[in-house]
mmCIF file of N, CA and C in Angstrom:
data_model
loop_
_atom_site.group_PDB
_atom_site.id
_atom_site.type_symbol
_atom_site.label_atom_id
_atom_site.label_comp_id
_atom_site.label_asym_id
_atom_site.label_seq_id
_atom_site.Cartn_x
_atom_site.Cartn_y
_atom_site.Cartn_z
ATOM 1 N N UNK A 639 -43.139 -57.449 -103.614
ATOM 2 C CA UNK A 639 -42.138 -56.751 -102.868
ATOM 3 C C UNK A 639 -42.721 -55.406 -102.462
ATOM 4 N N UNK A 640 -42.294 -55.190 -101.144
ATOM 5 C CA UNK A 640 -42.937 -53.846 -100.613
ATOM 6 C C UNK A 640 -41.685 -52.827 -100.756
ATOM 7 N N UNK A 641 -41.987 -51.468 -101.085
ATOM 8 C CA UNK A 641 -40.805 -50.762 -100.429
ATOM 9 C C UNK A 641 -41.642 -49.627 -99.869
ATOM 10 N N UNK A 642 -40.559 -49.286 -99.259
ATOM 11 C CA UNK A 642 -41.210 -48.416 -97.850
ATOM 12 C C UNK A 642 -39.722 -47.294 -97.511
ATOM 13 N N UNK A 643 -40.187 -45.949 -96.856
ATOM 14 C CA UNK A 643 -39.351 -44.993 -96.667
ATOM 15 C C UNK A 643 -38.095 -46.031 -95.665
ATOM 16 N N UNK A 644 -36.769 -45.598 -95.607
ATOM 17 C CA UNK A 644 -35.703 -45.972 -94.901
ATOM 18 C C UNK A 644 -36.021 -45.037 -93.464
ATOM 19 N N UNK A 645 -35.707 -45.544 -92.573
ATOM 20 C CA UNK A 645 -35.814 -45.404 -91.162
ATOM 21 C C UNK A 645 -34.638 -44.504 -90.688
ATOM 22 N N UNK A 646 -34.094 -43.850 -90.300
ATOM 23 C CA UNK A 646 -32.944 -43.178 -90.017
ATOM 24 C C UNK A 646 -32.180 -44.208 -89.039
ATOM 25 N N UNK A 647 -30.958 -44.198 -89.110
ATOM 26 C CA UNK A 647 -30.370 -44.994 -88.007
ATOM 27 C C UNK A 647 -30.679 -46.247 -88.270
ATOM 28 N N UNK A 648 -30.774 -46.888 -89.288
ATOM 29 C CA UNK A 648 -31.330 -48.309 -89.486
ATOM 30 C C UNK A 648 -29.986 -49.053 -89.451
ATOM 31 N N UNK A 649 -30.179 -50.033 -89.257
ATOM 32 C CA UNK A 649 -28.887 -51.393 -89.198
ATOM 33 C C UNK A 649 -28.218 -50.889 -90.781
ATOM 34 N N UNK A 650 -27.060 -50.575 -90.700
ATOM 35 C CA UNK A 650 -25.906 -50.449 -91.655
ATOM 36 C C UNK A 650 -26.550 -50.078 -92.634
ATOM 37 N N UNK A 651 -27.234 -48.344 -92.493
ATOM 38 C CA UNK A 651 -27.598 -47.475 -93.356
ATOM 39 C C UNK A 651 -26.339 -46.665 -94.033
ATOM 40 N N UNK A 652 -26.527 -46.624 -95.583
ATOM 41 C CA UNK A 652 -25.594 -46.142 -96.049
ATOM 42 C C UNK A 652 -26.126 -44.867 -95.925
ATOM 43 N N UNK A 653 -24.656 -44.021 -95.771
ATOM 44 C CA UNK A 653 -24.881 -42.360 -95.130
ATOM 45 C C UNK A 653 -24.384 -41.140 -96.387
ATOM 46 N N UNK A 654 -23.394 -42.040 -96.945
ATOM 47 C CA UNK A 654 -22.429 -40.973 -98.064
ATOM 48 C C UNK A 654 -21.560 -42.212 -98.565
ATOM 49 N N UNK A 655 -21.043 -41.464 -99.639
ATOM 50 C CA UNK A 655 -19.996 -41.755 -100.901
ATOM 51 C C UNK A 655 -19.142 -41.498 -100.979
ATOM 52 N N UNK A 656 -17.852 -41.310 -101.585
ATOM 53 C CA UNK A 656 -16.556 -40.974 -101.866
ATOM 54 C C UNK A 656 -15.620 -42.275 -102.894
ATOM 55 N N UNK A 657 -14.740 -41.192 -103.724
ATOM 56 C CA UNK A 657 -14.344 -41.656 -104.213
ATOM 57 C C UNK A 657 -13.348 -43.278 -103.844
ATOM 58 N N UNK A 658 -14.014 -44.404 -103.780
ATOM 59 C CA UNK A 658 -13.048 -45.343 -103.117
ATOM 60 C C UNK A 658 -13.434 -45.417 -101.778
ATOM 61 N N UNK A 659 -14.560 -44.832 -101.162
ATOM 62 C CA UNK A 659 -15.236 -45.343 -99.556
ATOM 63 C C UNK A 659 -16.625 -45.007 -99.677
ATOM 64 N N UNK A 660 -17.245 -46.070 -98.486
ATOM 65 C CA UNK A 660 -18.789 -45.845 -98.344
ATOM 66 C C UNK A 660 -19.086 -45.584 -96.694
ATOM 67 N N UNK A 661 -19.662 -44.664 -96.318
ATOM 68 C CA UNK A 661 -19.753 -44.314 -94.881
ATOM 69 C C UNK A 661 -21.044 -45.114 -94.470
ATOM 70 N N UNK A 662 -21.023 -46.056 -93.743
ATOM 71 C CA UNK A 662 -21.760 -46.655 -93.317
ATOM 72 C C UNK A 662 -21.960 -46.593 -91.543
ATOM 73 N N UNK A 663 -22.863 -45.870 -91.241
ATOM 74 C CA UNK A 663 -23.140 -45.522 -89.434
ATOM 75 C C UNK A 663 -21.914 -44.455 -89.218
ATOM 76 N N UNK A 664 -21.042 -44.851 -88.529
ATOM 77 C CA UNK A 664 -19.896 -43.865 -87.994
ATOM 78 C C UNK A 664 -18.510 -44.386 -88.666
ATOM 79 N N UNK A 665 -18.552 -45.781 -89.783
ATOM 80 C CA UNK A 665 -17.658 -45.797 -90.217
ATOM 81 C C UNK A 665 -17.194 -45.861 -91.499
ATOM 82 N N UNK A 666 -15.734 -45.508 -91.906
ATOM 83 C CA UNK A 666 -15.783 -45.683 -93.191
ATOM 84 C C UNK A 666 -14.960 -46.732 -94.016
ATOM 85 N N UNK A 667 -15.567 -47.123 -94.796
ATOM 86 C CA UNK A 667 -15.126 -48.544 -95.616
ATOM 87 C C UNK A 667 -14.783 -47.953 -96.559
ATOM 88 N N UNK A 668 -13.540 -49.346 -97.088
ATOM 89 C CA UNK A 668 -12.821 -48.938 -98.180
ATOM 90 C C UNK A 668 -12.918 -50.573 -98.382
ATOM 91 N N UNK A 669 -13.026 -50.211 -100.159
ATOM 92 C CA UNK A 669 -12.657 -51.590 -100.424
ATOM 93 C C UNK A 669 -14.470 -52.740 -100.778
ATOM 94 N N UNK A 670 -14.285 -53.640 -101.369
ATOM 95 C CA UNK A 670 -15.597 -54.525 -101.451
ATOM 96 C C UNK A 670 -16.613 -54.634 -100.369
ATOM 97 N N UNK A 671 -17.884 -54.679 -100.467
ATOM 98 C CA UNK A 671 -18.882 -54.762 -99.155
ATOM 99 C C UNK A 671 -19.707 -56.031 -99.598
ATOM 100 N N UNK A 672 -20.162 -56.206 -98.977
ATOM 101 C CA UNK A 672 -21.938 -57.211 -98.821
ATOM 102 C C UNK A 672 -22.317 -56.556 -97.550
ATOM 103 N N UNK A 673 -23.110 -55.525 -97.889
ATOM 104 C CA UNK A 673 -24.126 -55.017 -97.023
ATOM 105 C C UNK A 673 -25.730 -55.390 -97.441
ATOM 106 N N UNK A 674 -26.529 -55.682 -96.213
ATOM 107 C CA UNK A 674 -27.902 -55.392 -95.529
ATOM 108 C C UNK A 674 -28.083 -55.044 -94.342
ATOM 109 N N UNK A 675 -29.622 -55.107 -94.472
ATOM 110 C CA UNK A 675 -30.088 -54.799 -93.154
ATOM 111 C C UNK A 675 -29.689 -55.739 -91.904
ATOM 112 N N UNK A 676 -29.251 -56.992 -91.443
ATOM 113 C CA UNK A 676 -28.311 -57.605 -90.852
ATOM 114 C C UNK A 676 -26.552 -58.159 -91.015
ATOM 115 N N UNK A 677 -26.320 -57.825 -92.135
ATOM 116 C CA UNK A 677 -25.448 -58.400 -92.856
ATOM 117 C C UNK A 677 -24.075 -57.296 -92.504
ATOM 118 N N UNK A 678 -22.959 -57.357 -92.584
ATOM 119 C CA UNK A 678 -22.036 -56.187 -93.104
ATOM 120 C C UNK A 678 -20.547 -56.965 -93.194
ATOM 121 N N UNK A 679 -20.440 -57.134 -94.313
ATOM 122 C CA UNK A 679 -19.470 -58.518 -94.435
ATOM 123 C C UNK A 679 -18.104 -57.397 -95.356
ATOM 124 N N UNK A 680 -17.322 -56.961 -94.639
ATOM 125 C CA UNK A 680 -16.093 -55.795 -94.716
ATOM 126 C C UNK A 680 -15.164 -56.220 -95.787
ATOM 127 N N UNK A 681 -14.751 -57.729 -95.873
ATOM 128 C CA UNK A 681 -13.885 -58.156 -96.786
ATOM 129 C C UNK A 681 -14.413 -59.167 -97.889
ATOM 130 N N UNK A 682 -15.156 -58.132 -98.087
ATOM 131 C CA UNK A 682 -16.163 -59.373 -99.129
ATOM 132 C C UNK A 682 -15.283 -59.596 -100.255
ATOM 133 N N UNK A 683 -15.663 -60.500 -100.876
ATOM 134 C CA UNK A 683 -15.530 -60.984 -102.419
ATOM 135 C C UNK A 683 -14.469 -60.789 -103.517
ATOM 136 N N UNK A 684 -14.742 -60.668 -104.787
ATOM 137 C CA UNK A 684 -14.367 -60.619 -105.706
ATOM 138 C C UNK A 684 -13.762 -58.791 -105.883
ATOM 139 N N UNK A 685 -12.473 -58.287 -106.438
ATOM 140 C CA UNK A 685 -12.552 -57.008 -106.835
ATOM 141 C C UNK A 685 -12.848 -56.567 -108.570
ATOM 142 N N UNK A 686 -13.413 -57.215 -108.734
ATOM 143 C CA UNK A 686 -14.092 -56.450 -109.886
ATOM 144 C C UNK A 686 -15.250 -57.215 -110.447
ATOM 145 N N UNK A 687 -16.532 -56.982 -111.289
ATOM 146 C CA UNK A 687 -17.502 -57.666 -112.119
ATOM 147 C C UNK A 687 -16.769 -58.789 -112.600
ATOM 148 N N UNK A 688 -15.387 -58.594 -113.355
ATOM 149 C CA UNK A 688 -14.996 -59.644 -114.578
ATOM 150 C C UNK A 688 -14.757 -61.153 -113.605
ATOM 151 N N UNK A 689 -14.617 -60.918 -111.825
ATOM 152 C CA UNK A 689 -14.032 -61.527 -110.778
ATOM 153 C C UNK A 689 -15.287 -62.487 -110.489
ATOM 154 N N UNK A 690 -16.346 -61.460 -110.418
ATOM 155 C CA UNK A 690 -17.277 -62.852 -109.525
ATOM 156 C C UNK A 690 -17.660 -63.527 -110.408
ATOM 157 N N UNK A 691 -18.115 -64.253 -109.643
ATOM 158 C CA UNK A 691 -18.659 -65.789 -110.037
ATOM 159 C C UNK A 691 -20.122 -66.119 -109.527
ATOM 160 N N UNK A 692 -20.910 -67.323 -110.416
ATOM 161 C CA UNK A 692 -21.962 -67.643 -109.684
ATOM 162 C C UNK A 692 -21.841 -67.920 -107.890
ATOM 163 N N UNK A 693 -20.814 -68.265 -107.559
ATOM 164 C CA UNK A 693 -20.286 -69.206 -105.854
ATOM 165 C C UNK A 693 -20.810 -67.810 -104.806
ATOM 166 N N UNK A 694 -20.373 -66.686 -105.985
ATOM 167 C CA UNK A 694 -20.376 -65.401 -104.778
ATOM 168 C C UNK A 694 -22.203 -64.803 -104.782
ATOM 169 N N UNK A 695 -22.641 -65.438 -106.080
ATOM 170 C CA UNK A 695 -24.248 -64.508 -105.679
ATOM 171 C C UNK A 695 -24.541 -65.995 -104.771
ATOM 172 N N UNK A 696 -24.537 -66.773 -104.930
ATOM 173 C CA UNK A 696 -25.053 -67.682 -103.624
ATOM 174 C C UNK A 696 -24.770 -67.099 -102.512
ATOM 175 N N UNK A 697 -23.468 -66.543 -102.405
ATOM 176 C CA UNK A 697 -23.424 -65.994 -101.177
ATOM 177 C C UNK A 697 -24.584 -65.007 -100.844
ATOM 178 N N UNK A 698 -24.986 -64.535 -102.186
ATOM 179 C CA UNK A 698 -25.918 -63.231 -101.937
ATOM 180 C C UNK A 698 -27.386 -63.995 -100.943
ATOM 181 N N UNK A 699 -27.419 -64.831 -101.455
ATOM 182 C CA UNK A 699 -28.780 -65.478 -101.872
ATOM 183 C C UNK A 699 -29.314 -66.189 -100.105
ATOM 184 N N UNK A 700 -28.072 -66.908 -99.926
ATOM 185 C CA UNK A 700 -27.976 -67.318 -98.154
ATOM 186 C C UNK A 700 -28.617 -65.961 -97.145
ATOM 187 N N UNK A 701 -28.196 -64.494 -97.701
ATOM 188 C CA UNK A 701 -28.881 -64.009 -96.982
ATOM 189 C C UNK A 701 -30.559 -63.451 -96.958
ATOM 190 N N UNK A 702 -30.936 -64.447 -98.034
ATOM 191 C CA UNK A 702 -32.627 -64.372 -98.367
ATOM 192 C C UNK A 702 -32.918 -62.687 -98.407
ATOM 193 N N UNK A 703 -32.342 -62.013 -99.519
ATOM 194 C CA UNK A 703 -32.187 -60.461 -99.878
ATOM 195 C C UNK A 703 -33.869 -60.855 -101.125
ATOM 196 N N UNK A 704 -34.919 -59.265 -100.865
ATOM 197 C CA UNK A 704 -35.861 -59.123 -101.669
ATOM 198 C C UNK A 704 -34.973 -58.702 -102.896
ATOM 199 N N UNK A 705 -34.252 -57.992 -103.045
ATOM 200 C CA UNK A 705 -33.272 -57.467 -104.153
ATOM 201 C C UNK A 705 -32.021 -57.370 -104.118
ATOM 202 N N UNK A 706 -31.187 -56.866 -104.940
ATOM 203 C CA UNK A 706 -29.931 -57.279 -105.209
ATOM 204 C C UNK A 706 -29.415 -56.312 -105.848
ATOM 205 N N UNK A 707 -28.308 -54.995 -105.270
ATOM 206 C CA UNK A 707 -28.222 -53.565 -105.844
ATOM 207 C C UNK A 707 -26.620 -54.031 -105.648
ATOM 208 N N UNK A 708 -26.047 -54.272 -107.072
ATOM 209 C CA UNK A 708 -24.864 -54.519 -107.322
ATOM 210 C C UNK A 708 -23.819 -53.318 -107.872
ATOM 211 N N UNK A 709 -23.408 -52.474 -107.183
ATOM 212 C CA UNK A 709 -22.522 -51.317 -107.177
ATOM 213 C C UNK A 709 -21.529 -51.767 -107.613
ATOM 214 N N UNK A 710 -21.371 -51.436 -109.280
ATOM 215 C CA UNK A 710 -19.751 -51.813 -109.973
ATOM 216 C C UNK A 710 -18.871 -50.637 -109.861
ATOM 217 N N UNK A 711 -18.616 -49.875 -109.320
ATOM 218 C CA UNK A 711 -17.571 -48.725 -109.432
ATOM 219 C C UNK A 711 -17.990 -47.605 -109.928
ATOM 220 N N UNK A 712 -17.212 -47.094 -110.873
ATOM 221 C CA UNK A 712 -17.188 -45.611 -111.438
ATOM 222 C C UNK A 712 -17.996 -46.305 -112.728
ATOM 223 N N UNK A 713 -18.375 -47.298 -113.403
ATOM 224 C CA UNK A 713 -18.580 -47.462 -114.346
ATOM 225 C C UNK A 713 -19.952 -48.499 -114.219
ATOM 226 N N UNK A 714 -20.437 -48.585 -115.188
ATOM 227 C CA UNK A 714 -21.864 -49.942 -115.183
ATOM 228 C C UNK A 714 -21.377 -50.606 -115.820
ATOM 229 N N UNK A 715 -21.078 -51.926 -114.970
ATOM 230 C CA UNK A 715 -20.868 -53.053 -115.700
ATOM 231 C C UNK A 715 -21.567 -54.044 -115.069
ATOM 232 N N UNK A 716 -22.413 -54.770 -116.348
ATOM 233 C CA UNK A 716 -23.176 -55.833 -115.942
ATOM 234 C C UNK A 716 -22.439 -56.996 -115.797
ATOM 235 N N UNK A 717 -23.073 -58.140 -115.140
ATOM 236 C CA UNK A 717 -22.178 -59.650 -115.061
ATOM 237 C C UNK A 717 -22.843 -60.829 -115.986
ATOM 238 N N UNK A 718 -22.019 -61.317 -116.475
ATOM 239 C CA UNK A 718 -23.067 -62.310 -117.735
ATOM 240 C C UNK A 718 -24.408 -62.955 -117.053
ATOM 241 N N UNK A 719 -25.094 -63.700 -118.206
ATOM 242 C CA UNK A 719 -26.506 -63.919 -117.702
ATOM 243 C C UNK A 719 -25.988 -65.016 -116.477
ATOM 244 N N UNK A 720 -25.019 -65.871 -116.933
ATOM 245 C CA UNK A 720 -24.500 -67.290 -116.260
ATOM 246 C C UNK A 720 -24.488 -66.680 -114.723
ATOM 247 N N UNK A 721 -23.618 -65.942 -114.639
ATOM 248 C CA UNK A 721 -23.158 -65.144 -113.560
ATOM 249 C C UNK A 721 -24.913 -65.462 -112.247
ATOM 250 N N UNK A 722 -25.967 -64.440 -112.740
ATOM 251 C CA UNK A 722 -26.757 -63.881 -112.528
ATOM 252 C C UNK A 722 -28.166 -64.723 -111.912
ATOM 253 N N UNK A 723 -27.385 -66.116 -112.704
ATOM 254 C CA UNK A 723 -28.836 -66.786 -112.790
ATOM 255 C C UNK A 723 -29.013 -67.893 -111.853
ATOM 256 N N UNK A 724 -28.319 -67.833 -110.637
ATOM 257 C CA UNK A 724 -29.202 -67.891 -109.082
ATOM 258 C C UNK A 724 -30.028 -67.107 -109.090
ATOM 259 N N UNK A 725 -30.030 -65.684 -108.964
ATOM 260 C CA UNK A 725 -31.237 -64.946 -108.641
ATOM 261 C C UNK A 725 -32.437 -65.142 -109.003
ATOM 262 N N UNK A 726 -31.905 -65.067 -110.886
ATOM 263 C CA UNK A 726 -32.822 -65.545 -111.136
ATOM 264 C C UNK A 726 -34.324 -66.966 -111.135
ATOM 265 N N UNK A 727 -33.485 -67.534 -110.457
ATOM 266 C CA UNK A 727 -33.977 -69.332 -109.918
ATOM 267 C C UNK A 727 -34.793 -68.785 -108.749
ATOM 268 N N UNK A 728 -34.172 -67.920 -108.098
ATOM 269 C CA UNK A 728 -34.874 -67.615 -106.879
ATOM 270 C C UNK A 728 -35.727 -66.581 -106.712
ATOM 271 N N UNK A 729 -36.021 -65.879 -108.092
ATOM 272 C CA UNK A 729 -37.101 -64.564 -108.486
ATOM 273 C C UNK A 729 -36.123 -63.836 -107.040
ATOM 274 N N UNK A 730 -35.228 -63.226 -106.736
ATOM 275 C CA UNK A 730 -34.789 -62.453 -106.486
ATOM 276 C C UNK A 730 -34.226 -61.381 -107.633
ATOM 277 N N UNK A 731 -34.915 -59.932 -107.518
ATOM 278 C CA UNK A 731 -34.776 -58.962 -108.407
ATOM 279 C C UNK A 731 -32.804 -58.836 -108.404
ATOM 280 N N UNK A 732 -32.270 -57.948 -109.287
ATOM 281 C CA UNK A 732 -31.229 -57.457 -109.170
ATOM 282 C C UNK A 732 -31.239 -56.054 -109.850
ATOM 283 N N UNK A 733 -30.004 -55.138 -109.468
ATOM 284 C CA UNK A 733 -30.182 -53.892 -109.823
ATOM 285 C C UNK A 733 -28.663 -53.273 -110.234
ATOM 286 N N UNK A 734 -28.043 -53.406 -111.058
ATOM 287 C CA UNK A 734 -26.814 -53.192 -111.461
ATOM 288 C C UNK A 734 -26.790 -51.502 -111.857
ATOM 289 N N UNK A 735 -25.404 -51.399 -110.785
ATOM 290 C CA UNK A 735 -25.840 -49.244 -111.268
ATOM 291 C C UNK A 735 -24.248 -49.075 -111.154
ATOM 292 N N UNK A 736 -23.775 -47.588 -110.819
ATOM 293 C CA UNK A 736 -22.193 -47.723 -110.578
ATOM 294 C C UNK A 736 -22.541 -47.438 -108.977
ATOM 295 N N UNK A 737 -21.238 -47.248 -108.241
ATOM 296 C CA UNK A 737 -21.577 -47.356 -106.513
ATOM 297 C C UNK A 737 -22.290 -45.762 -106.444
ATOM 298 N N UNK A 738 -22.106 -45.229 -106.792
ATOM 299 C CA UNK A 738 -22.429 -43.687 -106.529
ATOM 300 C C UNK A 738 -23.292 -43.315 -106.786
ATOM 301 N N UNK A 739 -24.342 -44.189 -107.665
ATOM 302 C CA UNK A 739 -26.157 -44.227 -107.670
ATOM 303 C C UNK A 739 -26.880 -44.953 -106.780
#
């Protein structure tokens, strides 16, 4: 895996934070995301860790992501191994933090 500086203005660059929104380009979201660099899926998923399921990292996985930066809220909460272990099948990394890291 390469990483490399972020580009300014890149396809659905996150810009800022707030309590309960993420400013993404000129707009602001509230509520669950599945963001990438093509991707920006507004009403995503599950509302909390205890919610998803393996069905939803497949979803991750369809979009052939090098990594996987799973923003649980105000708090770190990991998702069981069960949960997790598409990625793992697919050596796709993951990165569990709260949204505001």
């Amino acid at each position: 895996m390469n990483f490399s500086r972020a580009q300014s203005g890149g396809p659905n660059q996150i810009l800022g934070y707030g309590p309960g929104e993420i400013l993404i380009g000129d707009n602001t979201y509230h509520g669950n995301l599945l963001v990438g660099p093509g991707v920006l899926v507004t009403d995503w998923g599950p509302t909390s860790v205890q919610e998803l399921s393996s069905r939803d990292v497949l979803d991750w996985i369809r979009h052939e992501p090098q990594i996987v930066v799973l923003g649980t809220g105000s708090t770190q909460i990991f998702p069981g191994p069960e949960i997790l272990f598409p990625l793992m099948e697919e050596q796709i990394g993951c990165e569990v933090m709260t949204t505001d890291a």
